Coordinates of C-alpha atoms and ligand atoms in Angstrom, one line a residue:
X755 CA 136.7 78.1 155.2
X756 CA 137.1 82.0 155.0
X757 CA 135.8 84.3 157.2
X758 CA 132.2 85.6 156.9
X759 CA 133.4 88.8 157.4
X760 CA 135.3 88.2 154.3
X761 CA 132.8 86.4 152.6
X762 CA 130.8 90.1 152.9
X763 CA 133.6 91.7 152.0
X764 CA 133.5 89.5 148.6
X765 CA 129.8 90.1 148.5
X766 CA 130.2 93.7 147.9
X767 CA 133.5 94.0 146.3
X768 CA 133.0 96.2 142.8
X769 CA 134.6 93.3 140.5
X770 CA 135.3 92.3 136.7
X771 CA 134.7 89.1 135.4
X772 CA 136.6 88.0 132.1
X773 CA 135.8 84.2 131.3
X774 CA 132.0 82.9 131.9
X775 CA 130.0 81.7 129.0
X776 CA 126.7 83.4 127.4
X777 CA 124.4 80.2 127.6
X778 CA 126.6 78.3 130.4
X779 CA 125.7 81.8 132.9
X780 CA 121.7 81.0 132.3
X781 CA 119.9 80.5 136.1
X782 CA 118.8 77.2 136.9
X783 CA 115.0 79.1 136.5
X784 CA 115.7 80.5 133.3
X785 CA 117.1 76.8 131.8
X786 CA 114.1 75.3 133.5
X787 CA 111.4 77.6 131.9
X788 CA 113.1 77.0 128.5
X789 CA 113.3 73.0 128.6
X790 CA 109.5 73.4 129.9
X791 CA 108.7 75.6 126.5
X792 CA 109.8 72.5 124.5
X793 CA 109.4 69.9 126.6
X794 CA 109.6 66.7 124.5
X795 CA 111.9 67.6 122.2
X796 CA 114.6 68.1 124.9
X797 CA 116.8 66.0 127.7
X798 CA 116.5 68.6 129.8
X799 CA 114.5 68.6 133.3
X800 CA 112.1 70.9 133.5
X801 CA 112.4 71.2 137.3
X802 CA 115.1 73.4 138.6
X803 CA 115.2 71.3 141.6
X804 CA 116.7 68.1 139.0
X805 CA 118.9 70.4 137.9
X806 CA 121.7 70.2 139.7
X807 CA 121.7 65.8 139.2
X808 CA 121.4 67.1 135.2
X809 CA 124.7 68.9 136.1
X810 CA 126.7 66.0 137.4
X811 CA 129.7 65.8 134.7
X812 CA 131.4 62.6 134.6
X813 CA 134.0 64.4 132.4
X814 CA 134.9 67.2 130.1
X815 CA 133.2 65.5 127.2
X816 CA 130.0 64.8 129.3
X817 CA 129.9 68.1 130.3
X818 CA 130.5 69.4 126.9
X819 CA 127.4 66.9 125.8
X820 CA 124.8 68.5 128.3
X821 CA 126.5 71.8 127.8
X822 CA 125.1 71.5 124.0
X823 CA 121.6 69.9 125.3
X824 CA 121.4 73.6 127.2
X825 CA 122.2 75.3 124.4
X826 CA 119.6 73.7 122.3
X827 CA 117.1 75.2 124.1
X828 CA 117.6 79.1 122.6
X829 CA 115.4 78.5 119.8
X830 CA 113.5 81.9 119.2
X831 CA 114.9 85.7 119.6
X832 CA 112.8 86.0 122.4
X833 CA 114.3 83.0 124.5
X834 CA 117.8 84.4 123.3
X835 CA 116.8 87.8 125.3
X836 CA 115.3 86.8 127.7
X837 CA 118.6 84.2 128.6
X838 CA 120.7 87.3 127.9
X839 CA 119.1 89.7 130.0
X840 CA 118.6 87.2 132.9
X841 CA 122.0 86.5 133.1
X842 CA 123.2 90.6 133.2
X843 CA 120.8 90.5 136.0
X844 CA 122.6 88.1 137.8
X845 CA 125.8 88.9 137.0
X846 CA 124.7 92.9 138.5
X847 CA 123.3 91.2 141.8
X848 CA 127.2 90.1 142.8
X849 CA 128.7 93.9 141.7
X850 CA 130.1 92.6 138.8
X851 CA 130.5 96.0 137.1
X852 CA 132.1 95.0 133.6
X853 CA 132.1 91.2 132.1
X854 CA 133.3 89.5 128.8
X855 CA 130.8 86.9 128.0
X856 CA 132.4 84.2 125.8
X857 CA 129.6 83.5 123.0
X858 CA 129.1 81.1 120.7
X859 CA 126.7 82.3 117.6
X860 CA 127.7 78.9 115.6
X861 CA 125.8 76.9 118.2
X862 CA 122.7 79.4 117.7
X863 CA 123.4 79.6 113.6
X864 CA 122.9 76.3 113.3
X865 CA 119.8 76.6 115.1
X866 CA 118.5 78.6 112.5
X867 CA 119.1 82.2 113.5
X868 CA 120.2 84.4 111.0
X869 CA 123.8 86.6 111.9
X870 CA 122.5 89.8 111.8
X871 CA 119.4 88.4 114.2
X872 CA 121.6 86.9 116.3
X873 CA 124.1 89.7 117.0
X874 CA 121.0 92.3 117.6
X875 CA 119.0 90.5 119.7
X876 CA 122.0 90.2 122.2
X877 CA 123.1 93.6 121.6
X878 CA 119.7 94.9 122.5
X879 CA 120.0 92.8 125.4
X880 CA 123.3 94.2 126.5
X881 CA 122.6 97.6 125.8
X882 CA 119.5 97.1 128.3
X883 CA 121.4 95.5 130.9
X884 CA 123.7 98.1 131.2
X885 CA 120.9 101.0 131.3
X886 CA 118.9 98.9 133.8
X887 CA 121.9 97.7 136.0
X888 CA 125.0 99.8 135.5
X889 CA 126.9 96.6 134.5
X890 CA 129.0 96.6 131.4
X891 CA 128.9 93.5 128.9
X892 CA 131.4 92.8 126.3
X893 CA 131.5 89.9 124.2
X894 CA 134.0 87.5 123.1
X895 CA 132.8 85.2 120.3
X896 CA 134.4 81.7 120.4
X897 CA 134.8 79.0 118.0
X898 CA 133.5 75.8 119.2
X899 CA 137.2 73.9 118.1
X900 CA 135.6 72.5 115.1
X901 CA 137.9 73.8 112.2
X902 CA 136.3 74.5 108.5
X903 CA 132.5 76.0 108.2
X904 CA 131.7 76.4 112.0
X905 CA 135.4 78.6 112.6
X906 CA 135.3 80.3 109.2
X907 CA 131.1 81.3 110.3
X908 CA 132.2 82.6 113.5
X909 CA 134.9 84.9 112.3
X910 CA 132.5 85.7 109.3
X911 CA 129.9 86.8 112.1
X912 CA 132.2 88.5 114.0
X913 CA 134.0 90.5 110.9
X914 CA 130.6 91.0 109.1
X915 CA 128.5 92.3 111.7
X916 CA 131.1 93.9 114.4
X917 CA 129.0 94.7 116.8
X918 CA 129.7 97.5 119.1
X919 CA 130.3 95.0 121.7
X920 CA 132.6 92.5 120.3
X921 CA 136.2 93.1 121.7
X922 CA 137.7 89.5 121.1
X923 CA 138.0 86.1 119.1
X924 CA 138.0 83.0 121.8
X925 CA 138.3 79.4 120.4
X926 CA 136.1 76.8 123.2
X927 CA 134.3 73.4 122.8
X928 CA 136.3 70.1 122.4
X929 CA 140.6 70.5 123.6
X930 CA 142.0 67.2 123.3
X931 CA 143.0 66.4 119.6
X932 CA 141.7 69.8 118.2
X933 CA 145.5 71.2 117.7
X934 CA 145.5 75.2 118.1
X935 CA 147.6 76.0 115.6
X936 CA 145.0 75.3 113.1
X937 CA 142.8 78.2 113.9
X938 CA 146.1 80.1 113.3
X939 CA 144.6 82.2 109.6
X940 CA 141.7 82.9 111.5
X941 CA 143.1 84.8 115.0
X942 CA 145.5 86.4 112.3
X943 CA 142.2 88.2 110.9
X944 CA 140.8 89.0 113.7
X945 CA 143.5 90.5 114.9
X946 CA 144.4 92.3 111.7
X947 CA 140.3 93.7 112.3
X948 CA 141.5 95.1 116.1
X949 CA 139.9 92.3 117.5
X950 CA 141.9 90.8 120.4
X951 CA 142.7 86.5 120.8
X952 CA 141.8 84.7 124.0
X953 CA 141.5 81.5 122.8
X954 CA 140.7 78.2 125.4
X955 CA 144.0 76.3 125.8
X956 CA 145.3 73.5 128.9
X957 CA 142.2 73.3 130.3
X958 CA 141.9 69.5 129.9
X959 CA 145.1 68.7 127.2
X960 CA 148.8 69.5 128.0
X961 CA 151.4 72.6 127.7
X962 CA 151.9 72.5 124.3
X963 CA 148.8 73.5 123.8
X964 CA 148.9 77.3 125.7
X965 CA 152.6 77.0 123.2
X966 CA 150.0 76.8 120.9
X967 CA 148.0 79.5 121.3
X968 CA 150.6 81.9 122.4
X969 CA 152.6 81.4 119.4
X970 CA 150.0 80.6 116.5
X971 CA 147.1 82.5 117.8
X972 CA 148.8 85.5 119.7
X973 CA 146.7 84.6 122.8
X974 CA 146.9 88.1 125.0
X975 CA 144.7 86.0 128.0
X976 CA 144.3 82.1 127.9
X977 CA 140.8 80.8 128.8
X978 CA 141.8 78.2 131.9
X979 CA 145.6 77.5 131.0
X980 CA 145.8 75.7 134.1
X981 CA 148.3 72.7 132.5
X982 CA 150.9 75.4 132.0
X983 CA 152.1 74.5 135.8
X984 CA 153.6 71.4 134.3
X985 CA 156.4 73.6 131.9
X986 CA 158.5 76.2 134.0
X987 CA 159.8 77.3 130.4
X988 CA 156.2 77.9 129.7
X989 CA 155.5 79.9 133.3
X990 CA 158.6 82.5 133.3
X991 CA 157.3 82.7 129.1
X992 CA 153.4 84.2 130.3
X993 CA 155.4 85.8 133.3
X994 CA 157.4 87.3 131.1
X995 CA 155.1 88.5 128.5
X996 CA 152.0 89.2 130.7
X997 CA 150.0 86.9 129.3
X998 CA 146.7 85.9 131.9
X999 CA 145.2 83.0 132.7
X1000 CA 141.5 82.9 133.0
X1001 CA 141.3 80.5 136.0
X1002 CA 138.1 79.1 136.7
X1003 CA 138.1 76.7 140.1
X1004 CA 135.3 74.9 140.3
X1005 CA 135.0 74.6 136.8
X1006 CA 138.0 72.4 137.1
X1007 CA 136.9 70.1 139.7
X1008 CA 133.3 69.4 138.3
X1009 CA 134.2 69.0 134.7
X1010 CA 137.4 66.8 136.2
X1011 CA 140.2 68.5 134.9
X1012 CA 141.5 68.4 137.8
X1013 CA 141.1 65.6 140.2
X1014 CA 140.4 68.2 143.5
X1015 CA 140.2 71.9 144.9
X1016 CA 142.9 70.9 146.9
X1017 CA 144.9 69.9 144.1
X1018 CA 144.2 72.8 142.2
X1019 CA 147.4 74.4 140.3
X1020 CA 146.2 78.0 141.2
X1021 CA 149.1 78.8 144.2
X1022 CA 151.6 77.1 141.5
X1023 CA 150.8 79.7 138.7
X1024 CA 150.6 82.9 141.3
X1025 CA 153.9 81.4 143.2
X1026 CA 155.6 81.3 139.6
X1027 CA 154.6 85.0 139.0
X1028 CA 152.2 84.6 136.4
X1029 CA 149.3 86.9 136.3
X1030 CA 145.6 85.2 136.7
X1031 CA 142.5 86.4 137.2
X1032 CA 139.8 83.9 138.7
X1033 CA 136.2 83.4 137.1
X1034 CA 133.4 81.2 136.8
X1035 CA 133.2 79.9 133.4
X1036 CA 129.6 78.2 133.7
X1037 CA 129.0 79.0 136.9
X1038 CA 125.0 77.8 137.5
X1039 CA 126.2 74.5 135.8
X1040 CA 129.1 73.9 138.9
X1041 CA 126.8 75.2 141.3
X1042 CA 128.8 78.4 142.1
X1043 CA 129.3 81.8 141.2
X1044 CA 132.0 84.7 140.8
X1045 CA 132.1 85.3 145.1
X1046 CA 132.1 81.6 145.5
X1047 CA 134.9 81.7 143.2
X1048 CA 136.5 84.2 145.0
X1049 CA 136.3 83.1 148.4
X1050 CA 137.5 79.9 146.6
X1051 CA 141.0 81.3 145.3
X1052 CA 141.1 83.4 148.7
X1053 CA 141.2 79.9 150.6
X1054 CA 143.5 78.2 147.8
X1055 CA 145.6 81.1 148.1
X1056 CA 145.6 82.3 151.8
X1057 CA 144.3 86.0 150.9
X1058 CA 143.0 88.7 153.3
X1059 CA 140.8 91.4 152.1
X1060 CA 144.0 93.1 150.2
X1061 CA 144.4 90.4 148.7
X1062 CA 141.0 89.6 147.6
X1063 CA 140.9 93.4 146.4
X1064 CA 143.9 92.7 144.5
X1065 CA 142.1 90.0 142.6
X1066 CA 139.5 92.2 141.4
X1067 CA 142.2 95.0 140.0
X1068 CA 144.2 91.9 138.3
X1069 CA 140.9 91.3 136.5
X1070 CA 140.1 94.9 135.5
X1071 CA 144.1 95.2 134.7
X1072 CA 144.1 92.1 132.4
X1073 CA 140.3 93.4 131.0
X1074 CA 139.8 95.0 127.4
X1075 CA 137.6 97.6 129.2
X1076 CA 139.0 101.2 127.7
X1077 CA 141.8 103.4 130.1
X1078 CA 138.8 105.6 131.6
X1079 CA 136.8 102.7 131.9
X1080 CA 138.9 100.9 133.6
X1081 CA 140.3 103.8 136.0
X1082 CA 137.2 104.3 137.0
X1083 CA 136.2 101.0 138.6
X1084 CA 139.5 100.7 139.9
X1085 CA 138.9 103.6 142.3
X1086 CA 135.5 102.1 142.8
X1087 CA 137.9 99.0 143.9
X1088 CA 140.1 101.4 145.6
X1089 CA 137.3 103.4 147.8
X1090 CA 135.5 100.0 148.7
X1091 CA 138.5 98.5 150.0
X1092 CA 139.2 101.6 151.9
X1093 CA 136.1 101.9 153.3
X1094 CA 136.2 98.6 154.5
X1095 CA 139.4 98.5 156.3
X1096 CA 138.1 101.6 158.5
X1097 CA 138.2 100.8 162.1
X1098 CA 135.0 100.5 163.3
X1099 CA 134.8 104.0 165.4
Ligands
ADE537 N1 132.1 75.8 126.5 C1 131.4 76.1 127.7 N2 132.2 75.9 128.7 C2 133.4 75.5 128.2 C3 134.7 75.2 128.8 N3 134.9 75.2 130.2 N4 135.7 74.8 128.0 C4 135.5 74.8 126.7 N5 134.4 75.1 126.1 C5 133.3 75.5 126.9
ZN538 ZN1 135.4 78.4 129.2

């Protein structure tokens, strides 16, 4: 257990959050409401309170099967805002000053919402969050690993519509089986568009596949990476070449990627030097959130307040958040930290 000194110290630290997902993020109150408005035509409880026995993952694929039962629920523009907003909101209560939401418009496409729809109706959102709350939102539109109509519609929505807050091209859902390499035409046009990649890779399947993405998909982060631990080559290669992994804890542990926190391959990856920034992922779905997270990785990894302070300017480092952008919350890192560690007088 950490300190609760440094559990405060989390609380108000000014941070940057790189890998949580759009519809994963929604509050237990705001999924609730939602499986209320269509009640009978969904699995989902309509009681927050049942929630959290609704979010007991046997696996990765059980997860990823009431993952999709959630995402069923964003019907109408109006629930899409509403999620969107909510979770800004929440993301602002913990000082998260700047976050790259992973979205998934296929899921919602298929669910009848036109692109152009779609991509206003979060931008609005955004755009409102960040007047209402300070906090920046970028987003990161993900393929959900199915190859043919569902990638080529995601990079069609991205490419088509571009909207101003689009930075990167992700690649999520289902790992095992679903080879990277095959998405390799369509990270080549993203990037060609000034998109960046940060596809999902080692999360559940195996080295090869972060080989994968690094050398087919030109993956400048990777979304979990965690099985890299298991090929030194592959370590002293993201080392090397800066490449981050987006590691998510708790994540882990509920969806059983790994058997237990205290198994976790998070000191491996720092101890071999490679850089890694630590997130939620879906975080109301593991029943944490970004501090939890953080006090998490403080305990795996033994940090102080420094250290924890370092965290949050390893995110904002490895963030696609402009130069001034991103100087600027680093001295709001810097003057927090500082202020902190002043002797009580
Ligand atoms: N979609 C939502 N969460 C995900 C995860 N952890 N991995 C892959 N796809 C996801
Ligand atoms: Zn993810």
């Amino acid at each position: 257990m950490i300190s609760p000194r440094l559990t405060t110290f989390i609380a108000g630290l000014p941070k940057a959050e790189l890998h949580v997902h759009h519809i994963g993020a929604a509050s237990p109150r705001i999924v609730a409401e939602l499986a209320a408005r269509y009640e009978g035509s969904t699995p989902v409880p309509a009681d927050p309170a049942e929630l959290a026995a609704f979010y007991d993952f046997r696996d990765f694929a059980h997860f990823l099967q009431v993952y999709l039962q959630v995402v069923d629920l964003v019907r109408t523009p109006e629930d899409l805002w509403t999620l969107t907003y909510g979770v800004g909101g929440d993301l602002a209560a913990q000082q998260v000053r700047y976050a790259e939401l992973t979205v998934t418009p296929h899921s919602q496409l298929v669910r009848g919402f036109a692109p152009q729809e779609f991509c206003e109706v979060i931008e609005d959102a955004r755009r409102r969050i960040e007047a209402d709350f300070g906090t920046v939102l970028r987003w990161c539109y993900d393929i959900p690993g199915i190859p043919g109509p569902p990638a080529d519609q995601t990079l069609a929505i991205a490419l088509d519509q571009r909207p101003d807050g689009l930075v990167s091209l992700g690649l999520g859902g289902p790992e095992t089986g679903v080879s990277r390499s095959q998405f390799a035409p369509h990270f080549a046009a993203a990037r060609a568009a000034g998109l960046h990649s940060v596809p999902h890779a080692g999360e559940v399947t195996d080295a090869d596949y972060v080989w994968q993405a690094v050398r087919d998909l030109g993956a400048e982060r990777i979304a979990h990476g965690i099985h890299s631990v298991g090929d030194p080559a592959l370590l002293e290669h993201l080392a090397e070449h800066k490449i981050t992994l987006e590691v998510c804890p708790t994540s882990n542990v509920c969806t059983r990627a790994v058997p237990s926190l205290a198994e976790h391959p998070l000191p491996a990856l720092v101890a071999a030097g490679v850089p890694v920034t630590v997130n939620s992922d879906d975080p109301p779905m593991f029943g944490t959130d970004l501090n939890r997270e953080y006090a998490v990785a403080a305990e795996l990894l033994s940090l102080d307040e420094k250290g924890v302070a370092d965290l949050a300017r390893a995110a904002v480092d490895a963030s696609f958040l402009g130069t001034e952008g991103k100087s600027a919350l680093l001295a709001e890192i810097d003057a927090y930290a500082q202020n902190s560690s002043a002797p009580l007088t």
